[in-house]
Short mmCIF file of C-alpha atoms in Angstrom, two decimals:
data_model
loop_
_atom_site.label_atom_id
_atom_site.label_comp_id
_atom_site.label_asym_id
_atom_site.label_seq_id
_atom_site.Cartn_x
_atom_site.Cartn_y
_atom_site.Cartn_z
CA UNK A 7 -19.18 72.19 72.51
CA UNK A 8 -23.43 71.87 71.94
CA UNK A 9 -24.96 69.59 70.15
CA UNK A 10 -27.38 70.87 67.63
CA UNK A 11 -30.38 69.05 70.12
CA UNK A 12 -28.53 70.77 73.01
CA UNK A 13 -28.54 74.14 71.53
CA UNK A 14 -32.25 73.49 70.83
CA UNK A 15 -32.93 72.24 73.71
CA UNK A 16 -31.42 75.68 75.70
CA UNK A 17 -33.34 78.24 73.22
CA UNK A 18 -36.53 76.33 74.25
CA UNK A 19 -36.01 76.63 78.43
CA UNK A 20 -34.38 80.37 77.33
CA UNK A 21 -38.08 81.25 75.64
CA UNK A 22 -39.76 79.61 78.11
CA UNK A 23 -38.41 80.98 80.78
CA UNK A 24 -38.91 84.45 79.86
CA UNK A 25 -42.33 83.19 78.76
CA UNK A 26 -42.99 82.63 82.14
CA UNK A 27 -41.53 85.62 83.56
CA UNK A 28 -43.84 87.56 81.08
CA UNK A 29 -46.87 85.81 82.30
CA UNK A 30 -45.72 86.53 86.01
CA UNK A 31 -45.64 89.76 85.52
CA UNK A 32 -48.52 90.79 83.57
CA UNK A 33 -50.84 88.38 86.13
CA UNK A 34 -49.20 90.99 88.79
CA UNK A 35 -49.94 94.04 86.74
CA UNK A 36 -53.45 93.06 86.22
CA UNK A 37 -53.51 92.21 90.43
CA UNK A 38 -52.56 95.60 91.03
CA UNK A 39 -54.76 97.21 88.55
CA UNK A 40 -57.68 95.20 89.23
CA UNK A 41 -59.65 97.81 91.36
CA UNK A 42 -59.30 100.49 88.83
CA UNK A 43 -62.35 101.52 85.96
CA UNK A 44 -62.82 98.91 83.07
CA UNK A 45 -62.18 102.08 80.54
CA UNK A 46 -59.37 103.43 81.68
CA UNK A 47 -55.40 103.37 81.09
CA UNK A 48 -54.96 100.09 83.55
CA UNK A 49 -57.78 97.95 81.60
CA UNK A 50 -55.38 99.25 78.03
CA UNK A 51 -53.49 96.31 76.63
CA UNK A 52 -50.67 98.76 76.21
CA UNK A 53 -50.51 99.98 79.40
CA UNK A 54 -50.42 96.34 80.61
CA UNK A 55 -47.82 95.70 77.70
CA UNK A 56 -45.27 98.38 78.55
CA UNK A 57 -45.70 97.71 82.26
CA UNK A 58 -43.98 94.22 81.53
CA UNK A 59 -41.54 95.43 79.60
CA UNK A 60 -40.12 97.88 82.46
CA UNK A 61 -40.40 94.59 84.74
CA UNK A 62 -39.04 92.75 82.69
CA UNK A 63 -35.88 95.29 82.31
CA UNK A 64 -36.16 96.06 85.91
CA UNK A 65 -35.54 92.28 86.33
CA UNK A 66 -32.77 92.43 84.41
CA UNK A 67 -30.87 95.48 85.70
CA UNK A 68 -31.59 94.61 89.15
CA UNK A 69 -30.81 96.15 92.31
CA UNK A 70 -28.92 99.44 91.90
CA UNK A 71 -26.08 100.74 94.04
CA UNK A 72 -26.07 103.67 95.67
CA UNK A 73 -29.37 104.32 95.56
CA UNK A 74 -29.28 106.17 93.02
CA UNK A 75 -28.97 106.46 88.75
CA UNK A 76 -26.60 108.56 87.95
CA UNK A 77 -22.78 106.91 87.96
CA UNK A 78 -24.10 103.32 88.55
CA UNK A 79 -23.46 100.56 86.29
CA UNK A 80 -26.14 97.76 85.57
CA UNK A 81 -25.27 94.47 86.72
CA UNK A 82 -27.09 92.64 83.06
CA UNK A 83 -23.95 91.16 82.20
CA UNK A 84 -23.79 89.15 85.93
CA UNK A 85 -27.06 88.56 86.06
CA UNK A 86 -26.91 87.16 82.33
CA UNK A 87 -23.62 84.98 83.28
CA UNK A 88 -25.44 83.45 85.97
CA UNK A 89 -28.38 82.33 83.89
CA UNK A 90 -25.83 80.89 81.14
CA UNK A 91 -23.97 78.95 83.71
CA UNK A 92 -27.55 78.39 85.68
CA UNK A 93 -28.90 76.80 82.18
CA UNK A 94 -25.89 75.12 81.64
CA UNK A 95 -25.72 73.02 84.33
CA UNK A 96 -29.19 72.42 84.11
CA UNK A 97 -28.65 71.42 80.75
CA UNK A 98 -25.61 68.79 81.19
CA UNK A 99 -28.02 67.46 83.80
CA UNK A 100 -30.31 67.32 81.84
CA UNK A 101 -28.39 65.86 78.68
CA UNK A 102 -25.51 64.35 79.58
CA UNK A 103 -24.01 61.19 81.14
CA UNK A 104 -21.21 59.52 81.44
CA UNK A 105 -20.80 57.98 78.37
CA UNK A 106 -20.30 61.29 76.86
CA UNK A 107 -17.22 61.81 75.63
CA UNK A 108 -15.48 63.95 73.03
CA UNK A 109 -16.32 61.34 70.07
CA UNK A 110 -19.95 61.65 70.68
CA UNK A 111 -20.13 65.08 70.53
CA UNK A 112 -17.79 64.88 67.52
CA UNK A 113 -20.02 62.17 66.09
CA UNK A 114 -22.94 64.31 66.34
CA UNK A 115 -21.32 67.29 64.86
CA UNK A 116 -20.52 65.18 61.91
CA UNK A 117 -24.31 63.90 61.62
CA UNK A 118 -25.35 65.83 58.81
CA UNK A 119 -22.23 65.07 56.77
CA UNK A 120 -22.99 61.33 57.52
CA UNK A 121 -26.58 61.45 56.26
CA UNK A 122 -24.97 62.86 53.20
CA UNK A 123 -22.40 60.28 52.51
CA UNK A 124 -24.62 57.33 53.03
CA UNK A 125 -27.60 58.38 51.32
CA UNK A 126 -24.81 59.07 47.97
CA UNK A 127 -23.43 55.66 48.41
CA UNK A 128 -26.53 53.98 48.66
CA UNK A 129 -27.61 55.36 45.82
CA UNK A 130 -24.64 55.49 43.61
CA UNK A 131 -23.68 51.94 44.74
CA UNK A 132 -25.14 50.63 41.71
CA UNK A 133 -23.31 53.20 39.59
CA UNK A 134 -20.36 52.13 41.20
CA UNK A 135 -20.88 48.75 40.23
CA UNK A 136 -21.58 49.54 36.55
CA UNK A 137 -18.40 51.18 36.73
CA UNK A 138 -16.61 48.31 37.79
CA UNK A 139 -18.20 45.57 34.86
CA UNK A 140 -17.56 48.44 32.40
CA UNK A 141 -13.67 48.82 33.14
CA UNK A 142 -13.16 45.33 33.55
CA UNK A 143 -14.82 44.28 30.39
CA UNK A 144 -12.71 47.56 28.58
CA UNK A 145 -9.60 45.76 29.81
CA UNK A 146 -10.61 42.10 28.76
CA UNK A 147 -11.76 43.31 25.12
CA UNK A 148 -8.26 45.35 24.55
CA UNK A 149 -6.35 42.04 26.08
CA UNK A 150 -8.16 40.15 23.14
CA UNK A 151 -7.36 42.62 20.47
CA UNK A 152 -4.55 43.49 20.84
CA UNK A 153 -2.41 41.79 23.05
CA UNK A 154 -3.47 38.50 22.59
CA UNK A 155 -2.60 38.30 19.05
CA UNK A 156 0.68 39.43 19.39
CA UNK A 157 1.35 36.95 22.31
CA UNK A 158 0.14 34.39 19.80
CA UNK A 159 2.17 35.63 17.28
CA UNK A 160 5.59 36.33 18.60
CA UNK A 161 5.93 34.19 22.03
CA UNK A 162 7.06 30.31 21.80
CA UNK A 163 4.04 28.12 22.42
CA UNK A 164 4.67 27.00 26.07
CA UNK A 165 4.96 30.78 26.39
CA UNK A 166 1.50 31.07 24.67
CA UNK A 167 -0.09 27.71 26.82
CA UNK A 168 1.03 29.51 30.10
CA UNK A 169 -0.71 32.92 28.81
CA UNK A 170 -3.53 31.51 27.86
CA UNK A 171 -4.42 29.39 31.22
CA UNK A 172 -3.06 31.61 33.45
CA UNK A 173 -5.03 34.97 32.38
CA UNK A 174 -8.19 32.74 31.75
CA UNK A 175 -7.49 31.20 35.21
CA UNK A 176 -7.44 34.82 36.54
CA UNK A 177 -10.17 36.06 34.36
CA UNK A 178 -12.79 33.61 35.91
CA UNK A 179 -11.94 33.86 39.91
CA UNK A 180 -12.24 37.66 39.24
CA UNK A 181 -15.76 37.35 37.72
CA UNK A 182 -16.71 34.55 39.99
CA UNK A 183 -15.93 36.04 43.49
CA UNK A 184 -16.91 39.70 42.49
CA UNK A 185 -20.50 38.30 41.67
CA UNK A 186 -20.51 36.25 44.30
CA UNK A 187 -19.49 39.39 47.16
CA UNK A 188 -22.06 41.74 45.07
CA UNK A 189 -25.09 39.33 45.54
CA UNK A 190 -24.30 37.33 49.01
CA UNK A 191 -25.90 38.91 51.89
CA UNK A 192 -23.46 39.69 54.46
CA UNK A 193 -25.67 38.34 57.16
CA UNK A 194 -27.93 39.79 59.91
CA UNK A 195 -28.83 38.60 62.95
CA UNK A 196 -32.88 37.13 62.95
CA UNK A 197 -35.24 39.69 63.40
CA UNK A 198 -37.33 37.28 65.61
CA UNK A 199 -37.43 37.07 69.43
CA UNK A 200 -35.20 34.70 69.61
CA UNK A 201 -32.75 33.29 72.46
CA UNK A 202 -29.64 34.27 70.60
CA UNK A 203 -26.31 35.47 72.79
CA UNK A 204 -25.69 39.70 73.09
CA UNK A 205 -23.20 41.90 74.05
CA UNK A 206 -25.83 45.31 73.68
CA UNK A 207 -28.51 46.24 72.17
CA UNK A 208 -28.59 48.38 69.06
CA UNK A 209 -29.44 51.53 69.11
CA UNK A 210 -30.44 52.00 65.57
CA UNK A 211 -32.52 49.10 65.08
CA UNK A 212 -33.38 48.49 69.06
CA UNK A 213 -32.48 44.67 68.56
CA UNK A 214 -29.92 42.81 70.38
CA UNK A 215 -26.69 42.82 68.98
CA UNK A 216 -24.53 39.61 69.07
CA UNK A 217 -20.62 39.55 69.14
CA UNK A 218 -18.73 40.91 66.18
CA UNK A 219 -21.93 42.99 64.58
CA UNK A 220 -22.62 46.64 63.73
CA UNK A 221 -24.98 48.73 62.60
CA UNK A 222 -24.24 49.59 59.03
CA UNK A 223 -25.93 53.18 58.64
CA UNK A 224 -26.00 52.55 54.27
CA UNK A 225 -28.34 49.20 54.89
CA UNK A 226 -30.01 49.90 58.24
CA UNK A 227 -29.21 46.77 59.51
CA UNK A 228 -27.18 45.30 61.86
CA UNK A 229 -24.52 43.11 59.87
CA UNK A 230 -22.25 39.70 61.38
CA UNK A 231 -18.78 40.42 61.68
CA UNK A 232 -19.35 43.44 59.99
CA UNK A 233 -15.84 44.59 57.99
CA UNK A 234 -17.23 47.48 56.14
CA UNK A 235 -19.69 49.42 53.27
CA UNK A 236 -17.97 48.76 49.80
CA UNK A 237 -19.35 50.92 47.30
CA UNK A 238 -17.75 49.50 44.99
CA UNK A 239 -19.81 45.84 45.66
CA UNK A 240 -23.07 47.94 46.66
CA UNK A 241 -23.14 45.73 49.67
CA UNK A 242 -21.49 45.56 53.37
CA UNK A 243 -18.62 43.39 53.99
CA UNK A 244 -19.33 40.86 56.57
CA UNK A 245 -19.40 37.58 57.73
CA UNK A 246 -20.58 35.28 54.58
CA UNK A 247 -19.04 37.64 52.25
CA UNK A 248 -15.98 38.43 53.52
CA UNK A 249 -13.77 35.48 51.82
CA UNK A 250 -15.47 36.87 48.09
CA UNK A 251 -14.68 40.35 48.74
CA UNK A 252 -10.85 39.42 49.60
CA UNK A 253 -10.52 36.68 46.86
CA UNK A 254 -11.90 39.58 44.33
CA UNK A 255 -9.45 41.93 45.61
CA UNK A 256 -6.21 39.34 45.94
CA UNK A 257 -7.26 37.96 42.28
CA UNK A 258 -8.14 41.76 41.26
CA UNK A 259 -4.71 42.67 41.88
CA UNK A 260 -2.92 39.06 40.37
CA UNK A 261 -4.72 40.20 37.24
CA UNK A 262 -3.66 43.89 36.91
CA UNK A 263 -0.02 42.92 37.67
CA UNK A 264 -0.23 40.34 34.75
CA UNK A 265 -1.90 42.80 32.56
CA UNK A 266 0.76 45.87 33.09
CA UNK A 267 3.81 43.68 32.97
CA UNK A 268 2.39 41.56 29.44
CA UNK A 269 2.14 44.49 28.11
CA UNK A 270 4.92 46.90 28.95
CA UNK A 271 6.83 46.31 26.19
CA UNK A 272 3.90 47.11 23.65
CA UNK A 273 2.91 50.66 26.31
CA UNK A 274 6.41 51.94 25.50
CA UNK A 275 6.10 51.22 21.98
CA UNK A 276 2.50 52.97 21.70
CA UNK A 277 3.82 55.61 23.61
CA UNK A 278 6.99 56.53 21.23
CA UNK A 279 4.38 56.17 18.72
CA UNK A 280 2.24 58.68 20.00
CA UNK A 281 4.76 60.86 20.99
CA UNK A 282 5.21 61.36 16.96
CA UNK A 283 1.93 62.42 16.48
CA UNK A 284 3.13 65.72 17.77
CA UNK A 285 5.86 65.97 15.20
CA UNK A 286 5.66 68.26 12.04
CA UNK A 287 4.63 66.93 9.99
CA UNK A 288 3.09 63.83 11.84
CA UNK A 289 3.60 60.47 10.26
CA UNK A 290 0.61 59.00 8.36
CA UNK A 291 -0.30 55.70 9.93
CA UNK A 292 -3.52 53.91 9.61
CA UNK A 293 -6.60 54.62 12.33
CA UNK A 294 -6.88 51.06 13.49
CA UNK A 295 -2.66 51.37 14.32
CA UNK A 296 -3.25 54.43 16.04
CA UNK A 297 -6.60 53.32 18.09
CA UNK A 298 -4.52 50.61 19.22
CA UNK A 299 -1.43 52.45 20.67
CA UNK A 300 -4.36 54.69 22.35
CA UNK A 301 -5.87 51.09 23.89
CA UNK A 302 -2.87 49.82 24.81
CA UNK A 303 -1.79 52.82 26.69
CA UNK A 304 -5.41 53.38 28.50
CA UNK A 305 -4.65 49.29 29.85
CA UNK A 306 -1.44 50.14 31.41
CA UNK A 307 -2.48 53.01 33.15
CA UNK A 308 -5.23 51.80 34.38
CA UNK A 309 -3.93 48.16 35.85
CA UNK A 310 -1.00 49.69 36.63
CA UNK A 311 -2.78 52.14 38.94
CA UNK A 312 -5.49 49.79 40.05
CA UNK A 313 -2.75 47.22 41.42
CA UNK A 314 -1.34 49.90 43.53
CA UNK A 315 -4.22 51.17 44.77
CA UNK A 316 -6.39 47.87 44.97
CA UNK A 317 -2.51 45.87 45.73
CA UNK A 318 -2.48 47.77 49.18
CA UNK A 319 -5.95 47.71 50.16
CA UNK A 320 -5.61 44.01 49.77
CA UNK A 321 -2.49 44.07 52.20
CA UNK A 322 -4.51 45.70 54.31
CA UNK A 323 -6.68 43.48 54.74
CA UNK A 324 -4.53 40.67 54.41
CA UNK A 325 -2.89 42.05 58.14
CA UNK A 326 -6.06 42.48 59.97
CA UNK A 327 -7.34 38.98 58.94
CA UNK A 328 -3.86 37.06 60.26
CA UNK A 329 -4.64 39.78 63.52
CA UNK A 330 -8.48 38.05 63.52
CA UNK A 331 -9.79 41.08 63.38
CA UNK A 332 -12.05 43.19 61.18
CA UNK A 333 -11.54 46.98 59.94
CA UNK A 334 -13.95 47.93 62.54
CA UNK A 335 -12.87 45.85 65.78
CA UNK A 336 -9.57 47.13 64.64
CA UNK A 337 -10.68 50.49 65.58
CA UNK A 338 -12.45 49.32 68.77
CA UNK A 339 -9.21 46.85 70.01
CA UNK A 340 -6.73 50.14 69.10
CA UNK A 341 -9.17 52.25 72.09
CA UNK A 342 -9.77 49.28 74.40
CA UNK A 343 -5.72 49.06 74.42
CA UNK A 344 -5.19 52.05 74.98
CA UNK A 345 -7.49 52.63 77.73
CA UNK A 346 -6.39 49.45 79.33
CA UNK A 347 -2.89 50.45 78.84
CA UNK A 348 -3.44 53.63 80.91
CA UNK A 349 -4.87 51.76 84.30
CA UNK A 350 -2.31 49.29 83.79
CA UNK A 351 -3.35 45.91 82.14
CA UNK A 352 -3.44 44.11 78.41
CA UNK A 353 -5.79 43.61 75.88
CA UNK A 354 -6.10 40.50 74.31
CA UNK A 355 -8.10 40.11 71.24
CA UNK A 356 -10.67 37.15 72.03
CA UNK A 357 -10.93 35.97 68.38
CA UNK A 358 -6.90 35.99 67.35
CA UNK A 359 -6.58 31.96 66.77
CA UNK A 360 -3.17 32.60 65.54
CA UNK A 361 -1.95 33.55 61.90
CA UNK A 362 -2.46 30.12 59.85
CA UNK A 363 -5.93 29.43 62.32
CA UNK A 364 -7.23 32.70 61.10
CA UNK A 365 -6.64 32.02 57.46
CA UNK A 366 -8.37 28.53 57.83
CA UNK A 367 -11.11 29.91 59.63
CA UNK A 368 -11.92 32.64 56.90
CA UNK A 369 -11.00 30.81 53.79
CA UNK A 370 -13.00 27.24 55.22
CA UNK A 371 -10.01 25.52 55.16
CA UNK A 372 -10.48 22.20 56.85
CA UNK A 373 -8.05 19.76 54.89
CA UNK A 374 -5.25 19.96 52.86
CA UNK A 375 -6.92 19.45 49.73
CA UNK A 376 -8.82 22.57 50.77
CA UNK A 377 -6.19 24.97 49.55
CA UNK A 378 -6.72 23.76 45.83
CA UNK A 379 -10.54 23.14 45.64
CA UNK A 380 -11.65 26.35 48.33
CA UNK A 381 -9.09 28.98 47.50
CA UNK A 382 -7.14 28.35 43.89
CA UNK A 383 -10.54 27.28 42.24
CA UNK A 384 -14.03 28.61 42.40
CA UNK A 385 -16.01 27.39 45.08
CA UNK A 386 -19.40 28.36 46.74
CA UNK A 387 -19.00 26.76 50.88
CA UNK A 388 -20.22 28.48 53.43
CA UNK A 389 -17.75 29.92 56.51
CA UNK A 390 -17.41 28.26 59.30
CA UNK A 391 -20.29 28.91 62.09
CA UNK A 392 -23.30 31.02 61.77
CA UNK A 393 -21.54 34.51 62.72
CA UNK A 394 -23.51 34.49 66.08
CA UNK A 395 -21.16 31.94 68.54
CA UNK A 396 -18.09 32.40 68.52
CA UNK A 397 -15.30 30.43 70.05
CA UNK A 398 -12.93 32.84 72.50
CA UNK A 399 -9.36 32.03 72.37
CA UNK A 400 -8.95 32.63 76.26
CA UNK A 401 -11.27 33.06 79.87
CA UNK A 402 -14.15 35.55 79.24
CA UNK A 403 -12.80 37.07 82.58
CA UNK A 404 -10.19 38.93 80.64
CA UNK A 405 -10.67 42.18 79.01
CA UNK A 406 -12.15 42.59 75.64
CA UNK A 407 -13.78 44.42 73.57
CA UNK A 408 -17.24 44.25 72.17
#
């Protein structure tokens, strides 16, 4: 399989090589001619024209069997083979190393459908974004109403306190931590020459890379413990953003569960309701009544669905952190263990601190107290370290990967 450059690459040495030949043999057609008359046939540009031609075909037939025409089949196709496979090998000589592999080339085949996708996401981030402020604040206005009044109309009150500071509670660690993941930086390593520690250089930006970072193609920039692009945040996942972007999915979720089960009760009632409109005749009922059955079922549907969907993202996540590893070193540790598994030895992931260590690490957790003020109320701290040094959980002499 040829890269795109490859396949460019071979047309050019293919058109100059017969450039070449054409030169050759015109120079010797004009050698041979030279003694003739300036105004005759050998000083005609079409005599010197078709004599290339039949050396260049000559070329390609060459030598006959037999001696003679009849009954002898040219020998273009072998002669043709042996310049593929000649310009072939020249090529992969040329071209290839061995760090080639089947993911390159697949990587490369793919480039064009990358440039696609990241130039749409960078520029529909910020639709993606509006999107997100316009459904959440759709859901908060029908909570207040329509199911807020009836909570405050038919529940007991210590039914109605616990309503009321729990879905405020949830309301305001939603807003806080998405703004705070959409306008964090995830962090980049300093642009200048400084002696900071690397693992490779980058081939994107041509800057050294330090442990944990990648190259995220939607920024240009190489990003800390880079986790991934969220469109939905308009900014990359990484090392002083990741504890916003989980807390906004974890609280997310918390809040969509609260909303479909509050009002599951009132969905099935809107929904018998509507289910009457189709009756004949349908029953007269006020526009408000029937705007809110409409409201009420457009919130269920859309928490319910966004707490399955956002619910097991969130899982996700939740695994790879207590692994102490990101979505993308979780697809470099899955190779490096296999590949270590073939000749024979383990892989150990360098920055697995254990389950609890990993959650402290990420959420800041330093004290007890920690777990109220850092992770059950809004807070603002930094991580821990700068995302350059990091501590290794075992002897750099074992394998890992980078």
């Amino acid at each position: 399989m040829l890269r795109y450059e490859e396949l460019l690459f071979y047309a050019a040495c293919v058109c100059n090589c017969w450039t070449v030949c054409l030169c050759v043999c015109v120079c010797q057609s004009v050698c041979r001619k030279g003694g003739g008359g300036g105004g005759g046939m050998g000083s005609s540009w079409r005599w010197h024209l078709s004599r290339t031609m039949r050396l260049a075909m000559r070329w390609c037939r060459g030598p006959q069997r037999g001696g003679g025409c009849g009954g002898n089949r040219p020998w273009i196709s072998g002669r043709c083979f042996e310049v593929w496979s000649y310009s072939k090998m020249l090529l992969r000589s040329l071209y290839f190393n061995s760090l080639t592999n089947a993911d390159t080339l697949l990587d490369c085949a793919f480039e064009p459908v990358y440039w696609i996708v990241d130039n749409v996401t960078r520029w529909f981030g910020v639709v993606f974004v509006c999107l997100v402020i316009l459904l959440t604040t759709s859901v908060v206005v029908i909570i207040y109403l329509f199911v807020l009044p009836t909570i405050l109309s038919t529940y007991p009150l210590y039914m109605i306190v616990w309503h009321l500071c729990y879905g405020h509670w949830l309301l305001v660690m939603v807003v806080f931590h998405y703004y705070k993941a959409t306008t964090t930086a995830a962090g980049s390593p300093p642009k200048e020459k400084t002696q900071i520690p690397a693992v490779s250089i980058c081939k994107k930006c041509i800057t050294p890379k330090p442990p944990r970072t990648h190259h995220c193609s939607i920024c240009n920039q190489c990003v800390l413990k880079m986790d991934h692009h969220c469109p939905w945040l308009n900014n990359c996942v990484g090392h002083f953003n990741h504890r916003y972007f989980l807390s906004f999915c974890f609280y997310t979720t918390l809040g969509c569960v609260y909303c479909s089960i509050s009002s599951k009760d009132m969905f099935l009632d809107a929904y018998n309701t509507i289910e009457r409109y189709y009756q004949t005749p349908p029953p007269t009922e006020p526009y408000v009544e029937s705007t809110a059955h409409k409201s009420i079922i457009f919130l269920w549907v859309l928490t319910s669905s966004v707490s399955v969907a956002l619910g097991a993202l969130s899982l996700w996540h939740m695994i790879l952190i207590s692994r102490g590893e990101t979505s993308v070193e979780r697809h470099i540790n899955h190779k490096e263990t296999r590949r270590l598994r073939d000749i024979g030895k383990v892989f150990k992931n360098p920055y697995h601190h254990g389950t609890m260590n990993n959650w402290k690490l990420l959420l800041g957790v330093e004290k007890r107290s920690h777990w109220f003020t850092r992770v059950l109320l809004p807070s603002s701290h930094p991580p821990n370290g700068d995302g350059i040094l990091w501590e290794f959980s075992f002897s750099r002499r074992d394998p890992m990967a980078i």
